[in-house]
Amino acid sequence: MRITQGTFSYLPDFTDEEITAQIAYVLGNGWPCSVEFTDDPHPRNNYWEMWGLPMFDLVDPAAVLYEINECRRAYPSHYIRLNAYDAGTRQTTALSFIVQRPDEEPGFRLDREESSDRRIRYRLHPYVLDRPAGQRYV
Amino acid sequence: MTAFDMRGPAHDDPPHDGGDGPPQGGGDGPAGDGAEPLPEDATVDLAQERAESHVDDVLDVLDAELVGLAAVKTRIRQIAALLLIDRLRARFGLSTTPPNLHMCFTGSPGTGKTTVAMRLAELLHRLGYLRRGHLVAVTRDDLVGQYVGHTAPKTKEVLKRAMGGVLFIDEAYYLYRAENERDYGQESIEILLQMMENQRHDLVVVLAGYKDRMDSFFASNPGMSSRIAHHIDFPDYTDEELAAIGDMMLRDAGYALGPETVQVFRDYLRRRREQPRFANARSVRNALERARLRHASRLLAGGGRVGREQLTTLLPEDFLSSRVFD
């Protein structure tokens, strides 16, 4: 099951040229970029690991793509996303999209739990979380 | 780049021939930008290509702004020619390995190394070799960290900032400290080498410094020497060249030398050269700055009415009171 998080997630995966074009747009707006990765695909997992510090004062997309590629090399089968932060008026993430995903995404299971008064609570359980961190995608 | 596309229609036919195209492309594979290679018997107008790249604008500025430095200018022209021809080769589908443009500028202070690096960045940008053409000038402090694990991110950050442009490392020999083998400079050099090799399409590294110290730096870092294709030496300026530089600076600042001052200024330059810490064009600039100070005080002390003539003309006493003449 292909997970859809962030911008462009319903489109086919971007090529490096397309990613470069997005980075060029981001840098043109003066937004610093940062690269993050995770192996927990849960949609409520907001805290991805940072790949290095956010990158300020860059002018050329190649520099950001370089860091993405370094991260891909270190974590060839993790989810990797690129964030752009608008430090101007909005003070929030302006653009965030996935630049790498595992070859195989096992998807989620819906757990039902009966609680008091026959109420049902639902829980989304990613199958990969059954395996310990670091061994989730091979 | 639009210039490329505009020439497309003239060669519209070959692509429609279908199967013929790819085999005669020379087997080098597509140039990467997706444009159809020109047919084998096509010709392009060199003069027009040259005009379209606007490379001559930069070269002319280089000629006009920099006095002397004939060898440096020749090398820059050669590089410009190579890049222009490479661009044409790419349009014929010929293989073009992007040239290695990392450079080493050696010479005394004030011989124009930084200025040439700035022009070079602009030139490479015009020729499409660099995407941005900005210059990031750094020294050892910007690259080398202060504790374990600090150097690599610091060096990488500077390199990333320079991508798409030129990284100018002034006094690069300070990166390597022979007397301390655990110095973090070595780590910085290794990252630099790695990036110069792997990202060489993204940035041009220019090392600069005194000739003798750069030579010993390269002697202890053979890997660095072999990755730098162009070693350009900036000779010291002659007295005539320094005088010409001074004239140019004065003209830009809206000053002029009085008739008797010309000889005094030459005399000043000759004496200044004998003194320690002579920095070629930079010393000229400083001398002129001080002359302007004396000129201004002299006018104020004199009082009375002054005209355009007095406001722009430097007189011998503006130079003669310098300690160079003691």
CSV table of N, CA, C and O in Angstrom, one decimal, chain B residues 55-96:
chain,number,residue,atom,x,y,z
B,55,VAL,N,30.2,35.9,-24.0
B,55,VAL,CA,31.4,35.7,-23.3
B,55,VAL,C,32.4,36.9,-23.5
B,55,VAL,O,33.2,37.2,-22.6
B,56,ASP,N,32.3,37.5,-24.7
B,56,ASP,CA,33.2,38.6,-24.9
B,56,ASP,C,33.0,39.8,-24.0
B,56,ASP,O,33.9,40.5,-23.7
B,57,ASP,N,31.8,40.0,-23.5
B,57,ASP,CA,31.5,41.0,-22.6
B,57,ASP,C,32.4,40.9,-21.3
B,57,ASP,O,33.1,41.8,-20.9
B,58,VAL,N,32.4,39.6,-20.8
B,58,VAL,CA,33.2,39.4,-19.6
B,58,VAL,C,34.7,39.5,-19.9
B,58,VAL,O,35.4,40.1,-19.1
B,59,LEU,N,35.1,39.0,-21.1
B,59,LEU,CA,36.5,39.0,-21.4
B,59,LEU,C,37.0,40.5,-21.6
B,59,LEU,O,38.1,40.9,-21.2
B,60,ASP,N,36.1,41.3,-22.2
B,60,ASP,CA,36.5,42.7,-22.4
B,60,ASP,C,36.6,43.4,-21.1
B,60,ASP,O,37.5,44.2,-20.9
B,61,VAL,N,35.7,43.1,-20.2
B,61,VAL,CA,35.8,43.7,-18.8
B,61,VAL,C,37.1,43.3,-18.2
B,61,VAL,O,37.7,44.1,-17.5
B,62,LEU,N,37.4,42.0,-18.3
B,62,LEU,CA,38.6,41.5,-17.7
B,62,LEU,C,39.8,42.3,-18.3
B,62,LEU,O,40.7,42.7,-17.5
B,63,ASP,N,39.8,42.5,-19.6
B,63,ASP,CA,40.9,43.3,-20.2
B,63,ASP,C,41.0,44.7,-19.8
B,63,ASP,O,42.0,45.2,-19.5
B,64,ALA,N,39.8,45.3,-19.7
B,64,ALA,CA,39.7,46.7,-19.4
B,64,ALA,C,40.0,47.0,-17.9
B,64,ALA,O,40.7,48.0,-17.6
B,65,GLU,N,39.6,46.1,-17.0
B,65,GLU,CA,39.7,46.4,-15.6
B,65,GLU,C,41.0,46.0,-15.0
B,65,GLU,O,41.5,46.5,-14.0
B,66,LEU,N,41.6,45.0,-15.6
B,66,LEU,CA,42.9,44.4,-15.1
B,66,LEU,C,44.1,44.8,-15.9
B,66,LEU,O,44.1,44.5,-17.1
B,67,VAL,N,45.0,45.5,-15.3
B,67,VAL,CA,46.2,45.9,-16.0
B,67,VAL,C,47.2,44.7,-16.0
B,67,VAL,O,47.3,44.0,-15.0
B,68,GLY,N,47.9,44.5,-17.1
B,68,GLY,CA,48.9,43.4,-17.2
B,68,GLY,C,48.3,42.1,-17.1
B,68,GLY,O,47.3,41.8,-17.7
B,69,LEU,N,48.9,41.1,-16.4
B,69,LEU,CA,48.4,39.8,-16.2
B,69,LEU,C,48.2,39.1,-17.5
B,69,LEU,O,47.2,38.4,-17.7
B,70,ALA,N,49.1,39.2,-18.5
B,70,ALA,CA,48.9,38.7,-19.8
B,70,ALA,C,48.7,37.1,-19.8
B,70,ALA,O,47.7,36.6,-20.4
B,71,ALA,N,49.5,36.5,-19.0
B,71,ALA,CA,49.4,35.0,-18.9
B,71,ALA,C,48.0,34.6,-18.4
B,71,ALA,O,47.4,33.6,-18.9
B,72,VAL,N,47.6,35.3,-17.4
B,72,VAL,CA,46.3,34.9,-16.7
B,72,VAL,C,45.2,35.1,-17.7
B,72,VAL,O,44.3,34.2,-17.9
B,73,LYS,N,45.2,36.2,-18.4
B,73,LYS,CA,44.1,36.5,-19.4
B,73,LYS,C,44.1,35.5,-20.5
B,73,LYS,O,43.1,35.0,-21.0
B,74,THR,N,45.3,35.1,-20.9
B,74,THR,CA,45.4,34.1,-22.0
B,74,THR,C,44.7,32.8,-21.6
B,74,THR,O,44.0,32.2,-22.3
B,75,ARG,N,45.1,32.4,-20.3
B,75,ARG,CA,44.5,31.1,-19.8
B,75,ARG,C,43.0,31.2,-19.8
B,75,ARG,O,42.3,30.3,-20.1
B,76,ILE,N,42.5,32.3,-19.3
B,76,ILE,CA,41.0,32.5,-19.2
B,76,ILE,C,40.4,32.4,-20.5
B,76,ILE,O,39.3,31.8,-20.7
B,77,ARG,N,41.0,33.0,-21.5
B,77,ARG,CA,40.5,33.0,-22.9
B,77,ARG,C,40.5,31.6,-23.4
B,77,ARG,O,39.5,31.2,-24.1
B,78,GLN,N,41.5,30.8,-23.1
B,78,GLN,CA,41.6,29.4,-23.6
B,78,GLN,C,40.4,28.6,-23.0
B,78,GLN,O,39.8,27.8,-23.7
B,79,ILE,N,40.2,28.8,-21.7
B,79,ILE,CA,39.1,28.1,-21.0
B,79,ILE,C,37.8,28.5,-21.7
B,79,ILE,O,36.9,27.6,-21.9
B,80,ALA,N,37.6,29.8,-21.9
B,80,ALA,CA,36.3,30.2,-22.5
B,80,ALA,C,36.2,29.6,-23.9
B,80,ALA,O,35.1,29.1,-24.2
B,81,ALA,N,37.3,29.5,-24.7
B,81,ALA,CA,37.2,28.9,-26.0
B,81,ALA,C,36.8,27.4,-25.9
B,81,ALA,O,35.9,26.9,-26.6
B,82,LEU,N,37.4,26.7,-24.9
B,82,LEU,CA,37.2,25.3,-24.8
B,82,LEU,C,35.7,25.1,-24.4
B,82,LEU,O,35.0,24.2,-25.0
B,83,LEU,N,35.2,25.9,-23.5
B,83,LEU,CA,33.8,25.7,-23.1
B,83,LEU,C,32.8,26.0,-24.2
B,83,LEU,O,31.8,25.3,-24.4
B,84,LEU,N,33.1,27.0,-25.0
B,84,LEU,CA,32.3,27.3,-26.1
B,84,LEU,C,32.3,26.2,-27.2
B,84,LEU,O,31.2,25.8,-27.7
B,85,ILE,N,33.4,25.7,-27.5
B,85,ILE,CA,33.5,24.6,-28.4
B,85,ILE,C,32.8,23.3,-27.9
B,85,ILE,O,32.1,22.6,-28.6
B,86,ASP,N,33.0,23.1,-26.6
B,86,ASP,CA,32.3,21.9,-26.0
B,86,ASP,C,30.8,22.0,-26.1
B,86,ASP,O,30.1,21.0,-26.3
B,87,ARG,N,30.3,23.2,-26.0
B,87,ARG,CA,28.9,23.4,-26.2
B,87,ARG,C,28.4,23.1,-27.6
B,87,ARG,O,27.4,22.4,-27.8
B,88,LEU,N,29.2,23.4,-28.5
B,88,LEU,CA,28.9,23.1,-29.9
B,88,LEU,C,29.0,21.6,-30.1
B,88,LEU,O,28.2,21.0,-30.8
B,89,ARG,N,30.0,21.0,-29.6
B,89,ARG,CA,30.2,19.5,-29.7
B,89,ARG,C,29.0,18.8,-29.2
B,89,ARG,O,28.5,17.9,-29.7
B,90,ALA,N,28.5,19.3,-28.0
B,90,ALA,CA,27.3,18.7,-27.4
B,90,ALA,C,26.1,18.7,-28.4
B,90,ALA,O,25.3,17.8,-28.4
B,91,ARG,N,26.0,19.8,-29.1
B,91,ARG,CA,24.9,19.9,-30.0
B,91,ARG,C,25.0,19.0,-31.2
B,91,ARG,O,24.0,18.7,-31.8
B,92,PHE,N,26.2,18.6,-31.5
B,92,PHE,CA,26.4,17.6,-32.6
B,92,PHE,C,26.3,16.1,-32.0
B,92,PHE,O,26.5,15.2,-32.7
B,93,GLY,N,26.0,16.0,-30.7
B,93,GLY,CA,25.9,14.7,-30.1
B,93,GLY,C,27.3,14.1,-29.8
B,93,GLY,O,27.4,12.9,-29.6
B,94,LEU,N,28.3,14.9,-30.0
B,94,LEU,CA,29.7,14.4,-29.7
B,94,LEU,C,29.8,14.3,-28.2
B,94,LEU,O,29.3,15.1,-27.4
B,95,SER,N,30.7,13.4,-27.7
B,95,SER,CA,30.9,13.2,-26.3
B,95,SER,C,31.6,14.4,-25.8
B,95,SER,O,32.6,14.9,-26.4
B,96,THR,N,31.2,14.9,-24.7
B,96,THR,CA,31.9,16.0,-24.1
B,96,THR,C,32.1,15.7,-22.6
B,96,THR,O,31.1,15.7,-21.9
